[in-house]
Structure formats: C-alpha cells, structure tokens
Coordinates of C-alpha atoms in Angstrom, one line a residue:
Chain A
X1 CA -12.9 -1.2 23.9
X2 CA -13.8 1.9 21.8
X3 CA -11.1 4.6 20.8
X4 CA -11.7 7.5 23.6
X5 CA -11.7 10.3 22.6
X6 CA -8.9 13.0 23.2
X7 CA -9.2 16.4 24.7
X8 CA -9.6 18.0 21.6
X9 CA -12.6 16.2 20.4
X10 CA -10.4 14.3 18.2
X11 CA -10.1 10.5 17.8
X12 CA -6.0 9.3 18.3
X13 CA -5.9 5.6 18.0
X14 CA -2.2 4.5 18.0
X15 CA -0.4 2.0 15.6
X16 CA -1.2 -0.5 18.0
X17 CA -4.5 -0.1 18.3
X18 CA -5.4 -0.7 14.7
X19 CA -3.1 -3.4 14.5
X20 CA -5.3 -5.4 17.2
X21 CA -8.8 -3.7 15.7
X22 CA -7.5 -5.8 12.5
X23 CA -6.4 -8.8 14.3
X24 CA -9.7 -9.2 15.5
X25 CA -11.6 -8.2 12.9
X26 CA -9.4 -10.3 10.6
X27 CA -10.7 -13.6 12.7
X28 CA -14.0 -13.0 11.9
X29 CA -13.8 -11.9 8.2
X30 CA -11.5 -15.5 7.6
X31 CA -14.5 -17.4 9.4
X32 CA -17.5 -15.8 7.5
X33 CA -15.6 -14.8 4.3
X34 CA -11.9 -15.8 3.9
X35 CA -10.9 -13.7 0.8
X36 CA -9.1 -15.1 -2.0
X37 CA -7.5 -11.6 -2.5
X38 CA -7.6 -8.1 -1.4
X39 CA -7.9 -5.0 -3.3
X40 CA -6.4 -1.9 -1.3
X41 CA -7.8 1.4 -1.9
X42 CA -4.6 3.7 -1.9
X43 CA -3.5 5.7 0.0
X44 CA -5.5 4.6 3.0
X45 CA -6.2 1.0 2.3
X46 CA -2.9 -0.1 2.4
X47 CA -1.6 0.2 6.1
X48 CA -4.5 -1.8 7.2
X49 CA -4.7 -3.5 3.8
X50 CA -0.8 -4.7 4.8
X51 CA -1.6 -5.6 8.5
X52 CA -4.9 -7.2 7.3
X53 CA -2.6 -9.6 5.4
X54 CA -0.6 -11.1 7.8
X55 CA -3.8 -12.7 9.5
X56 CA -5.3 -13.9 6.1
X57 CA -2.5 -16.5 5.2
X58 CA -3.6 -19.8 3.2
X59 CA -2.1 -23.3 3.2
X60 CA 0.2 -23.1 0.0
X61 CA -0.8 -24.9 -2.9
X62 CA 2.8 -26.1 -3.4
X63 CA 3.3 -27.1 0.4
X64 CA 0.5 -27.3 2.4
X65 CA 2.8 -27.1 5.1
X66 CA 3.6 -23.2 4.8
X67 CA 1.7 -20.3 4.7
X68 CA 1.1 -18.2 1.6
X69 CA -0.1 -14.4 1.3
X70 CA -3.4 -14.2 -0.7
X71 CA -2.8 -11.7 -3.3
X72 CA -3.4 -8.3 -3.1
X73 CA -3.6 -4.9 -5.6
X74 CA -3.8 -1.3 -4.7
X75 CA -5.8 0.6 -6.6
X76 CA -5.7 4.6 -6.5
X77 CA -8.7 6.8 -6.5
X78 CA -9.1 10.6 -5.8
X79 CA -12.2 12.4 -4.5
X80 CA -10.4 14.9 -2.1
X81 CA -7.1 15.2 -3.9
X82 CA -6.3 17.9 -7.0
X83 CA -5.0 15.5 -9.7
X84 CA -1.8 16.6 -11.7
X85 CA -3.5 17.3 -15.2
X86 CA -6.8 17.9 -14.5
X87 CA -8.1 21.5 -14.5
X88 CA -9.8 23.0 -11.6
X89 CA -13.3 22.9 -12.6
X90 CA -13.4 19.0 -12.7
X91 CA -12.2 18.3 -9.0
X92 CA -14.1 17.0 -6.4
X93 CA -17.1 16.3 -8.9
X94 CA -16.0 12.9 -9.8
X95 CA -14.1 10.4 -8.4
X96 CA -10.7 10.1 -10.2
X97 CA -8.7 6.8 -11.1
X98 CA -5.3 7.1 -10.6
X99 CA -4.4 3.3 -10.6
X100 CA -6.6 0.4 -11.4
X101 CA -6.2 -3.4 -11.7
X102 CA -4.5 -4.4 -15.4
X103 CA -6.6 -6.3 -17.4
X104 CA -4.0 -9.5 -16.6
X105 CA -5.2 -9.0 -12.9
X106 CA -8.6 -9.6 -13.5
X107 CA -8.4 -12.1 -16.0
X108 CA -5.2 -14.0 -14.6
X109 CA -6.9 -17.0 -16.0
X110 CA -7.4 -16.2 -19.9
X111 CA -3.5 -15.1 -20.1
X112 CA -2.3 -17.6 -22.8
X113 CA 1.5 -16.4 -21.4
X114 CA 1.0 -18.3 -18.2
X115 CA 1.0 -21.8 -17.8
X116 CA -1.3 -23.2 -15.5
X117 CA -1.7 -26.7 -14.6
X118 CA -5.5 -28.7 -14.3
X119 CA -7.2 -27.6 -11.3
X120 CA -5.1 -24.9 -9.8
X121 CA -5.8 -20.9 -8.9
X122 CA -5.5 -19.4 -12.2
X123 CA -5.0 -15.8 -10.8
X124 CA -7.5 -13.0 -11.8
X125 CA -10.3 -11.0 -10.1
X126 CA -13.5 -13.3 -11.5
X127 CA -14.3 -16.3 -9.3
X128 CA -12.5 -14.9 -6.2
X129 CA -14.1 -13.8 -2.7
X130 CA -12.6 -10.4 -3.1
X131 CA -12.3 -8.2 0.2
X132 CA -11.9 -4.7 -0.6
X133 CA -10.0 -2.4 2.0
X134 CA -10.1 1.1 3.1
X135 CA -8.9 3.4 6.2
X136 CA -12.5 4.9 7.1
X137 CA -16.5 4.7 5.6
X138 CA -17.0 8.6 5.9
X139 CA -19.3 9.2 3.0
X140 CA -19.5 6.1 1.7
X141 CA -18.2 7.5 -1.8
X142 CA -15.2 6.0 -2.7
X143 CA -16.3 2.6 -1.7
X144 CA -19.3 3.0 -3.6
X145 CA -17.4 3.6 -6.8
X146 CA -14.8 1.4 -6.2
X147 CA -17.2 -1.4 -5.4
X148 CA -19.5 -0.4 -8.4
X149 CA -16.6 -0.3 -10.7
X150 CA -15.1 -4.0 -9.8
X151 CA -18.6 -5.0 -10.3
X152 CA -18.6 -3.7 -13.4
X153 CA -15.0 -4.9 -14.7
X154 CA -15.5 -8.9 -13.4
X155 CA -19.1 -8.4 -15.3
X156 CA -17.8 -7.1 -18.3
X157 CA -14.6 -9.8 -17.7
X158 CA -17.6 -12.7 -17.4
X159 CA -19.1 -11.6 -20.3
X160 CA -15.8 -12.1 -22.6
X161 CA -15.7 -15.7 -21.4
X162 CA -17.5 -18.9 -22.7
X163 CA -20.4 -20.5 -21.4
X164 CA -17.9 -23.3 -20.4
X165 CA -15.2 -21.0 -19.7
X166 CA -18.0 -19.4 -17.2
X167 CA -19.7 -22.6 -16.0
X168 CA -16.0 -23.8 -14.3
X169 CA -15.3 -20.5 -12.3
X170 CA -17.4 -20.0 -9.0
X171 CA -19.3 -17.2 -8.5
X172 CA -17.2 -13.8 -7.8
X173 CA -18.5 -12.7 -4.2
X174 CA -17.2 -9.0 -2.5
X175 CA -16.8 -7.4 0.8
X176 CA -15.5 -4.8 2.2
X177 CA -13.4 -4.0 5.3
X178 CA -12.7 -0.7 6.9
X179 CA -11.2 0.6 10.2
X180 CA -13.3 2.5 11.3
X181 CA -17.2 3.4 9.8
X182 CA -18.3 7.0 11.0
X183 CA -22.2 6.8 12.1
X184 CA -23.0 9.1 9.2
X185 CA -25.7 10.4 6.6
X186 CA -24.2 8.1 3.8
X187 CA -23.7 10.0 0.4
X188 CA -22.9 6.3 -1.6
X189 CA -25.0 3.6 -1.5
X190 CA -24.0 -0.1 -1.0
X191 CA -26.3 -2.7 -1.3
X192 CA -24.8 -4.4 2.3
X193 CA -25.7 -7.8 2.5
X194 CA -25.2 -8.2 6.4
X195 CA -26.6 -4.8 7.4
X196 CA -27.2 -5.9 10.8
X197 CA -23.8 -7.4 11.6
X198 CA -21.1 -5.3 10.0
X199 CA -19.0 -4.8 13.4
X200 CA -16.3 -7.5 13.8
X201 CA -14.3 -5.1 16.2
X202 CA -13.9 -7.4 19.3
X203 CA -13.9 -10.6 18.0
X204 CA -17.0 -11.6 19.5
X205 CA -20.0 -12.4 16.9
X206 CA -22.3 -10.1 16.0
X207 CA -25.5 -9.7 17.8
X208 CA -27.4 -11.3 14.4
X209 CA -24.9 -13.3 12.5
X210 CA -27.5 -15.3 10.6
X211 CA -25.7 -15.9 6.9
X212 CA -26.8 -13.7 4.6
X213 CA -29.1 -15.1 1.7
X214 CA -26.6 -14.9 -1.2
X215 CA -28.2 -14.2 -5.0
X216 CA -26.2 -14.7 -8.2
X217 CA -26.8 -13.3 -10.9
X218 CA -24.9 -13.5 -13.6
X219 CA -22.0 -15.5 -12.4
X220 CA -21.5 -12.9 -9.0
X221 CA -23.3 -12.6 -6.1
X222 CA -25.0 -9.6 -5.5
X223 CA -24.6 -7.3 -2.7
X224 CA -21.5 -7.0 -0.5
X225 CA -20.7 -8.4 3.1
X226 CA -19.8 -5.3 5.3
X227 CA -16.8 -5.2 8.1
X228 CA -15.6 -2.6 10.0
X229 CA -13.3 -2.7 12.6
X230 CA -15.3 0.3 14.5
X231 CA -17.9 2.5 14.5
X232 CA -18.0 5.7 15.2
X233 CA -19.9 8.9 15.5
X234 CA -18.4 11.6 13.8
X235 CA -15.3 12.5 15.3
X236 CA -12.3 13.4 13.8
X237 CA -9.9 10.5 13.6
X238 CA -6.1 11.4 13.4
X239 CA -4.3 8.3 12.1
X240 CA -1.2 7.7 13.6
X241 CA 0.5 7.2 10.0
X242 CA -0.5 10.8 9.4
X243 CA 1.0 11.9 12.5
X244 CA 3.8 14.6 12.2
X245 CA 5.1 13.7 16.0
X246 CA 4.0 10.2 16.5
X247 CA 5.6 10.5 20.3
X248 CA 2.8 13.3 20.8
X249 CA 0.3 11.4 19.2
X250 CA 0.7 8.5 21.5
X251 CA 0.9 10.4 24.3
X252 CA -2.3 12.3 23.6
X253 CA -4.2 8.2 23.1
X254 CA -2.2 7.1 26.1
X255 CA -4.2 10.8 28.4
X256 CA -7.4 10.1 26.9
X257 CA -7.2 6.3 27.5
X258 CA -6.3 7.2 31.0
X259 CA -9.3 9.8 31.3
X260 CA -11.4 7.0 30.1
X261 CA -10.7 4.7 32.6
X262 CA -9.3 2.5 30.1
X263 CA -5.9 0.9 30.6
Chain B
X1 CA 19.8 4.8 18.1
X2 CA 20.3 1.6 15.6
X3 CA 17.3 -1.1 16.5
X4 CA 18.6 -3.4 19.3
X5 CA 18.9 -7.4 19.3
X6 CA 16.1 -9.2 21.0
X7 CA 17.1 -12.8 22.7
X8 CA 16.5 -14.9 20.1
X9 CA 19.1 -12.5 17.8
X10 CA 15.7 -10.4 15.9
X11 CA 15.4 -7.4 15.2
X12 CA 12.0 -6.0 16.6
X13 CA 11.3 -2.6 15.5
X14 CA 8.2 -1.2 16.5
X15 CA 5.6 0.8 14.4
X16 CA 6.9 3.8 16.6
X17 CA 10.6 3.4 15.7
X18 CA 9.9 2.6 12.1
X19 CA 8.3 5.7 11.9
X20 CA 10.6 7.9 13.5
X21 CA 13.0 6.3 11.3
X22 CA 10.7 7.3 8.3
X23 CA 9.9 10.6 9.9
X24 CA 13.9 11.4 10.0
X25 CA 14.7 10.3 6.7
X26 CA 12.2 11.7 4.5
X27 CA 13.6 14.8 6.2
X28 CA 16.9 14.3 4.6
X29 CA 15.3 13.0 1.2
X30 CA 13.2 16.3 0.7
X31 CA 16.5 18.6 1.0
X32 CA 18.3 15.9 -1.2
X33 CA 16.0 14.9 -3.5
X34 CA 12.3 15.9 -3.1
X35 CA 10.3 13.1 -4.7
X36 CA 7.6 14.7 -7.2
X37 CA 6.0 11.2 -6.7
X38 CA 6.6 8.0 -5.0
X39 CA 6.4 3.9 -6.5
X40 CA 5.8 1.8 -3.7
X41 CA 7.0 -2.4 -3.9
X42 CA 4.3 -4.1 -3.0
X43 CA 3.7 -5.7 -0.2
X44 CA 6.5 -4.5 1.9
X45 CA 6.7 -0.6 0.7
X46 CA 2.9 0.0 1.1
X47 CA 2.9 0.6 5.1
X48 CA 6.7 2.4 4.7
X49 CA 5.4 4.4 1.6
X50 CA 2.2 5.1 2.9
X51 CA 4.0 6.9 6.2
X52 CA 6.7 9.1 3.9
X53 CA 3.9 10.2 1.7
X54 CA 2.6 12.4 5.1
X55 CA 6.2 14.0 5.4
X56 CA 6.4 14.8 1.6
X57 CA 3.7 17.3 1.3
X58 CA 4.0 19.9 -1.2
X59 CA 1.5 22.8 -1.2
X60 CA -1.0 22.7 -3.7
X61 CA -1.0 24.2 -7.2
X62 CA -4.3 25.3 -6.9
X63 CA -4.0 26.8 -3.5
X64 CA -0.6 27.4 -2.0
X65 CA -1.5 27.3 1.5
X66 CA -2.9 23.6 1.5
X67 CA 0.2 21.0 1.6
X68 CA -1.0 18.1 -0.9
X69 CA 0.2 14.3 -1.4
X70 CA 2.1 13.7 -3.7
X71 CA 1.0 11.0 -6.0
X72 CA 1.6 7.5 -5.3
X73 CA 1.8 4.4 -7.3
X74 CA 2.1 0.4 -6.1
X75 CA 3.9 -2.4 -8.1
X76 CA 3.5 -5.6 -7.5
X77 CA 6.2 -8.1 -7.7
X78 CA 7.5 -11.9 -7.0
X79 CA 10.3 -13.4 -5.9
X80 CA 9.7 -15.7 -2.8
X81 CA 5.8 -16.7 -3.3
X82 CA 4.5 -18.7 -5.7
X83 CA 2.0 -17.1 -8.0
X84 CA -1.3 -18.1 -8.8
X85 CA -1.4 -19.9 -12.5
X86 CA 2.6 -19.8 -12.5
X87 CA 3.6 -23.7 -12.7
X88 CA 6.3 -24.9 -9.7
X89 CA 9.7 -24.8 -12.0
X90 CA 9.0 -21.2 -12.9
X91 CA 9.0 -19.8 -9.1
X92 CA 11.6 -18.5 -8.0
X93 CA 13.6 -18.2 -11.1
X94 CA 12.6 -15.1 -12.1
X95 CA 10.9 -11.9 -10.6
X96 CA 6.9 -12.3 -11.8
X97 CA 5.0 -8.7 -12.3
X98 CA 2.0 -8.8 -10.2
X99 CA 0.5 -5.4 -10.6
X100 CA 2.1 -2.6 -12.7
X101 CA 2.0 1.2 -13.8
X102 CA -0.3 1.8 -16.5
X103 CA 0.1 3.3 -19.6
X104 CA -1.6 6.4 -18.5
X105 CA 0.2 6.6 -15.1
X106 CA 3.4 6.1 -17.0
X107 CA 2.6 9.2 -20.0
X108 CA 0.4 11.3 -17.8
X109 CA 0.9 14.2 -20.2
X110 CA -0.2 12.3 -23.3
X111 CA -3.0 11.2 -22.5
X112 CA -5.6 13.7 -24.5
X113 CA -8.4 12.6 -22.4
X114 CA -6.8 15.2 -19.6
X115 CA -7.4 19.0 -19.4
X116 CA -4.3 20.4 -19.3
X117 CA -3.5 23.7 -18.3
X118 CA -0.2 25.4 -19.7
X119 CA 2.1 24.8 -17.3
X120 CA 0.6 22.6 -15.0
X121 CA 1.8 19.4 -14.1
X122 CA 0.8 16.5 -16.6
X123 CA 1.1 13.6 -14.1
X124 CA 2.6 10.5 -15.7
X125 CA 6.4 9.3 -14.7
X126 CA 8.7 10.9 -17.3
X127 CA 10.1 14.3 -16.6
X128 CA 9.9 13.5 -12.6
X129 CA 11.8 12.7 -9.6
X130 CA 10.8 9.2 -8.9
X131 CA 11.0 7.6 -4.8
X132 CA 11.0 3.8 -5.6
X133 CA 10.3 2.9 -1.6
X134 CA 10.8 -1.0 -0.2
X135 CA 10.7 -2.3 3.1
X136 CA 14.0 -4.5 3.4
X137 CA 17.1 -4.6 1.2
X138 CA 17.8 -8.1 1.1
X139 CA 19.9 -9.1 -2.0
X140 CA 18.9 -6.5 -4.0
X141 CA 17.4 -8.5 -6.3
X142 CA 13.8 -6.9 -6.5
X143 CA 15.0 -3.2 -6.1
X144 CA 17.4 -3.9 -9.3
X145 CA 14.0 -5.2 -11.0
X146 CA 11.7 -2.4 -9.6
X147 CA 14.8 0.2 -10.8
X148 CA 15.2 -1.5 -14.3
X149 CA 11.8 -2.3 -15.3
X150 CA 11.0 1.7 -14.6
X151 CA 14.3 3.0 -16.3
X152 CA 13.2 1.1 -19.1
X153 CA 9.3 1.8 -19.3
X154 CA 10.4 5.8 -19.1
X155 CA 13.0 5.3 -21.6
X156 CA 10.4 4.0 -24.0
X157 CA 7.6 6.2 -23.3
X158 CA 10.5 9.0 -23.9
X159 CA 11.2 7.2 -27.5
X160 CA 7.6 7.6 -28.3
X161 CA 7.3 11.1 -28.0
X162 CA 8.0 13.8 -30.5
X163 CA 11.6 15.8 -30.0
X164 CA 9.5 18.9 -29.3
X165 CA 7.7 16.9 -26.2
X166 CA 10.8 15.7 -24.8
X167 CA 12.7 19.1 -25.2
X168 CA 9.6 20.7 -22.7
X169 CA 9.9 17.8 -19.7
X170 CA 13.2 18.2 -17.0
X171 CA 15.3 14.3 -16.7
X172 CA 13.8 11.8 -15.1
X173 CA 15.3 10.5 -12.0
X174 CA 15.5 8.2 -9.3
X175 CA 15.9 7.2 -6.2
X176 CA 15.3 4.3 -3.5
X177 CA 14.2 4.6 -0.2
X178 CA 14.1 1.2 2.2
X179 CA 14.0 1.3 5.8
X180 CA 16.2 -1.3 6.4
X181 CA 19.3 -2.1 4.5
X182 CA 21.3 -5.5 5.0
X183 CA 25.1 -5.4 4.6
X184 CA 25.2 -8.3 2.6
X185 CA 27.0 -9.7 -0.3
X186 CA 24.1 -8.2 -3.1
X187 CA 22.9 -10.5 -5.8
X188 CA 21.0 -7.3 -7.3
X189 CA 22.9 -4.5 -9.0
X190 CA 22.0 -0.7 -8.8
X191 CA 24.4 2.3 -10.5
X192 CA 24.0 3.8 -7.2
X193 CA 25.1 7.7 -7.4
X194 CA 25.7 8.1 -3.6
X195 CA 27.5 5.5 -2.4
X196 CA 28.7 6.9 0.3
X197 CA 25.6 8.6 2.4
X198 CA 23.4 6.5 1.5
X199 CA 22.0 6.6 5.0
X200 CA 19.5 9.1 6.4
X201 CA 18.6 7.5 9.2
X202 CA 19.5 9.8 12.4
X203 CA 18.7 13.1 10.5
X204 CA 22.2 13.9 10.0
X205 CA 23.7 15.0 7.3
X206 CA 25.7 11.9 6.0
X207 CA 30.0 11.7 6.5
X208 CA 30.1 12.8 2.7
X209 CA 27.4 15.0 1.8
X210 CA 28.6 16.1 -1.6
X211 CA 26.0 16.1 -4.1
X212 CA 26.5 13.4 -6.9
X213 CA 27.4 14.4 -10.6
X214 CA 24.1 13.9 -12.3
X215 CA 24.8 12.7 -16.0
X216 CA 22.0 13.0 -17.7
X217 CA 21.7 9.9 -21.1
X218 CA 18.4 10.2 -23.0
X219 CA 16.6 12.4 -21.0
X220 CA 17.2 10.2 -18.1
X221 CA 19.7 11.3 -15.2
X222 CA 21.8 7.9 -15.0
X223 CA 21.9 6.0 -11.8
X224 CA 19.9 6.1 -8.6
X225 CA 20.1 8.0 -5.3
X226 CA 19.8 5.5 -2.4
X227 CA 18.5 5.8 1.3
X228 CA 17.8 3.6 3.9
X229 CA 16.9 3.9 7.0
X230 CA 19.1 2.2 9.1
X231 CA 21.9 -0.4 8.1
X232 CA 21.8 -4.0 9.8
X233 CA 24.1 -7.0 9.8
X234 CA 22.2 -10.0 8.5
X235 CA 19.5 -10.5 11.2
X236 CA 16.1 -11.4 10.5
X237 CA 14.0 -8.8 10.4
X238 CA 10.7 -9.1 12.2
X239 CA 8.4 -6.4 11.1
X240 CA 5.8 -5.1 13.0
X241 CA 2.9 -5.9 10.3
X242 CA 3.9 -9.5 10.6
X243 CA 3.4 -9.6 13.8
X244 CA 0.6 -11.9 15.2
X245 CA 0.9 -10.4 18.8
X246 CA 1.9 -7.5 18.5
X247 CA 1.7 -6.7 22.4
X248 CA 4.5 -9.5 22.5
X249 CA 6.1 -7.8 19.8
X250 CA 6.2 -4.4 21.9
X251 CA 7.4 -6.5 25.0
X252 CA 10.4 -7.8 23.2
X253 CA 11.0 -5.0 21.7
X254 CA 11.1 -2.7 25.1
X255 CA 13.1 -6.2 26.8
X256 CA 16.0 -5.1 23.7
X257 CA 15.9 -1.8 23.9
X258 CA 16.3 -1.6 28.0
X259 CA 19.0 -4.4 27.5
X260 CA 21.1 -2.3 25.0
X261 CA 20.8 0.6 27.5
X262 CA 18.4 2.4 25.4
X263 CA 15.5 3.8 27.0

C-alpha cells in the first residue's frame, strides 16, 4: 500500500510503516542478495540501516544454532550540511566526508593483529556482498559518491593484495537499499544492474526478476543491484524520526490513510 | 509514565514512546548540557542517536535563522557477538573496536587540509561537549569502554598539540545519554558527576538539580554527566527495531499499557 499523502501535499509515513516497508523489502534483498555487511550512510541510513538489520541475521559461525548480526559501518557524508571548518565558498559544491570506513574495515583480512583461523570470514570490505543504506534516492548524489568511492577503496584494497591473496577472496559485489526512491531527474549516475526491478516494497517479486548478468572485472562485479522500499513522485516526505510532535505526525498519517481509504 | 510489563514480564516500548522519551530528554540535556556533537555506540545508539540529533539543532553559523545538526559520529564495538577473523577464546573477553573515530574526526582543527576561518568552529572532538548515546545500560561495561577509549584519544590528541593550541580550545567534556538504564549491580565503571539526576525522562527537572563541580585535569573536565531515559528493574528489554512483527509488538505493547491503567 503506498504512503498517502497528507493534506498538506506532504508524505507522513509513521515508524511503523517503515518498519514493515523494511520487513518486506528485507525478504527479498536476503533471497536475491543476502549481504555480508551493510554500510550505513549517516545520518539517514542508520534508522532503516538498524531496522534493516534485525531481518538480515546469519547462522553463527560458532553455533549454527543462533543468529548473528552481519556487520555493519556508518559512514558520514555532507552535501546539504555546512561542515565545522570549512569556509563558505566550498559548501554544497562537493560532497564532504565526515566519517569513512578505517583502513582495518576494509582490509579486516590483511590485519596481522588478528588471528584468524583456515577458512573462516576474515572481516573487511573486499570479497563481501556489501548492501549500502540510505533514508531516500532524491538526487541520486550521495549514493553516487558513496558507491563510487567504496568502489574505489575495495579496488585500490585488491590491488595491494597478491595474485594469490586475490585469487582466494570472491568477487566484491554492491547494492543498495533505500526507503523510499523519489521518481526524479537523477543528478548522480549509477550504473543499476536490475533497472527494471528495483521495487521490493510489498514483498511480492518484481514484475521482471530475471537475474542480472553479473561482470567482474577486476576481482568486483560491476554495477549495483538497486532496492527501494518505495517509489515516489516528488513529494515531500517528513520522516517520523525528524518529527518535533510524533503524536501529530501520526495523527496527520492515521487522516490521510483514512481519506485514502486505506486502513 | 515508566514502560509497563507485558505478560511474559517484557518490556515493549514502542517507537512512539521511545521517542517521546528521547523527545523529553534531549529537552533536559540542551539546558544541562548542550552537546556540540554527538558519538553514537553502534548498533544500539544509531536509531536513539539518530532521533536526539533532530531535537539538538543549533542555528547555523553561516545563517542564524537555519537550525543545523550537529555533527555525529558512530563507533563500533563488541562485547556479545563474535567478530569476523577474531578466534572463539578471544570473544567475549574483551570489548573488540569495530569502527572508530578517525584521526581527522578526532583533531578537526589540525587538519591543514581545512579552510578555517578565525573563529569558526574547527570540527574535531577536543575542545567540545561530547553526547556519547547508547541504547541500554546493561553492566556498563561498553559505556565505561566507549567513555575511556574517548577520554583517552582526546587526552592524547591534547598532548600532541602545541601549549599555544591548547590554551585557544574550552575543556573537553562528556556526557552519556541511554534510553534505558538497568538498576543492576554494574560491572562497568563511570566517574559519573551527577549521580543523583541522572534521569531526564519525564521532562522534569531532577529531585537534585544542582549543577556538578566541574574540575577540569588536562584540559579535560573530569567525569561524565549521565542521562537516561527511563530507569528499569532487570527485565528484558525488547526493542522495537528487533522486532520481527512489529504489529504484535504494538499489540502487546497497547495489551500493557491498558493493563497498567495507562491509556
């Protein structure tokens, strides 16, 4: 059921809602993706980032019989946001790190400080199925550079590593998820591998979900499986976790669910 | 209106009352303290952290008439799941860093590849008021970590600059923020400075409101100021982000809540 909208042209899904958009969507991305890890794009990757993973659980290596969280990093970028220390000229040109993954994170297996035994998960960013997470795809920018910038560190991470080294990891593979995708002019680019079956919001398949033909080059594959939970036009969404009266703000999504015939 | 007991003797809270829990504290944190920025534990302070960060808007140094985040950080720590690469003796024993601050989040105002203006803000940790922001206080053990490892990363990047550069920052200082704190016997330690009002959690002021004598050791106020939401005996906890039906959630939750004569 899509988000109705509210008297005031604006979009007010409730804590609840999203919670259930990423139960859903989380049942598909697990069947055609299932992440080793997540990387959370702060700040609004990591309520859905969080939620997401509850429903992305593994089999523990230790004991099979309990559930493990896949491992998960936030990473902080600014397009919108003045940055302490930077001067006004230079904002909203670029997009701004303000966290990133360590170097330890991405190469958890060439750290001669951890022990790891034959044949286990040797931690790091190269060789996983990394699902990257944001709130909303409004202009498409930050995921662009944060995609383009992973790329570029596990690249630059394979590179460092020996031709044996790099023969015994699997190829590195990305997706993305977001909430909700606005039906927008797209500013940043992403080379989408699944372009016609991004939307995993009810939990029913996709009207094409043919496989996508996967090409690696270079130890990752290239292009990037693309989820969102929604999509819509270009509404205003007010996110309950910016909400200064969360009572109001569910009353407003309970009116316009009402008005939309929805229960 | 402290979270009623379900049935089966756990606590439900719902995304609603955690937020009006968050909403009503960070109220009482800005007049007490007013976080410049805020560290959040990963994974349980990134949907917590993520909802105090809209109630601690500051306006903007650019333009005063614009409220602005305040910048936000996410650690990464340990305790209860095994690691990738980490060998089975070693889990458990010890808290494991998972993701950390970097260097230039850490010294901000060192970093010479930053314009800054005189008199602007720098970023980095020292010199700041620092919200370290979890979702449970169990035993303590990871805020004493989280607290420590931070103390200690500001005390050195302090050591490392010149007496000129430390004479121009204020004290660092902190303080912890966790919506739920057990009353249990604490393995963890903290020098906490407010012992008792330590809880913010209906909006009033606490019994004893005094402010704490700030003693300031190497250009580091000494202890922490600590808030939680809401204090709770030792009942399991069951988080709405954990939830995998989180209509049932909602149901049990309402079932409590009409039980305890709440409405």
């Amino acid at each position: 059921m899509p988000t109705p909208l509210c008297a005031d042209g604006k979009l007010r899904p409730t804590y609840e809602d999203i919670h259930k958009l990423i139960d859903r969507s989380a049942a598909y991305i697990k069947a055609d993706f299932d992440p080793d890890l997540m990387v959370l794009i702060s700040g609004g990757g990591l309520i859905p980032g969080r939620i997401m993973r509850s429903f992305l659980k593994r089999p523990s290596e230790l004991d099979p019989t309990r559930l493990r969280n896949i491992p998960t990093q936030a990473i902080g970028l600014s397009l919108y946001e003045e940055v302490a220390g930077m001067v006004e000229g230079s904002i909203g040109k670029s997009v701004t790190r303000t966290q990133w993954i360590s170097e330890k994170a991405l190469l958890g297996h060439k750290d001669p400080s951890k022990k790891v035994e034959e044949g286990k998960d040797a931690g790091g960013l190269v060789g996983k199925k990394i699902l990257i997470v944001d709130e909303v795809d409004d202009s498409r920018t930050t995921l662009q550079y944060a995609y383009q910038e992973l790329y570029n560190d596990v690249r630059q991470a394979l590179s460092s590593m020996s031709e044996q080294e790099r023969a015994a990891v699997p190829a590195t593979k990305f997706a993305c998820f977001v909430v909700h995708n606005k039906r927008n002019i797209k500013k940043g680019k992403l080379p989408i591998l699944n372009e016609n079956n991004h939307i995993a919001g009810d939990g029913a398949a996709p009207a094409n979900n043919n496989q996508p033909v996967e090409r690696i080059e270079n130890g990752i594959v290239e292009g990037i499986r693309y989820y969102a939970g929604e999509d819509t036009e270009n509404e205003w969404i007010a996110y309950p976790w910016e909400s200064e009266d969360i009572t109001e703000h569910n009353r407003l999504a309970a009116d316009a669910r009402k008005k939309a015939g929805q229960k």
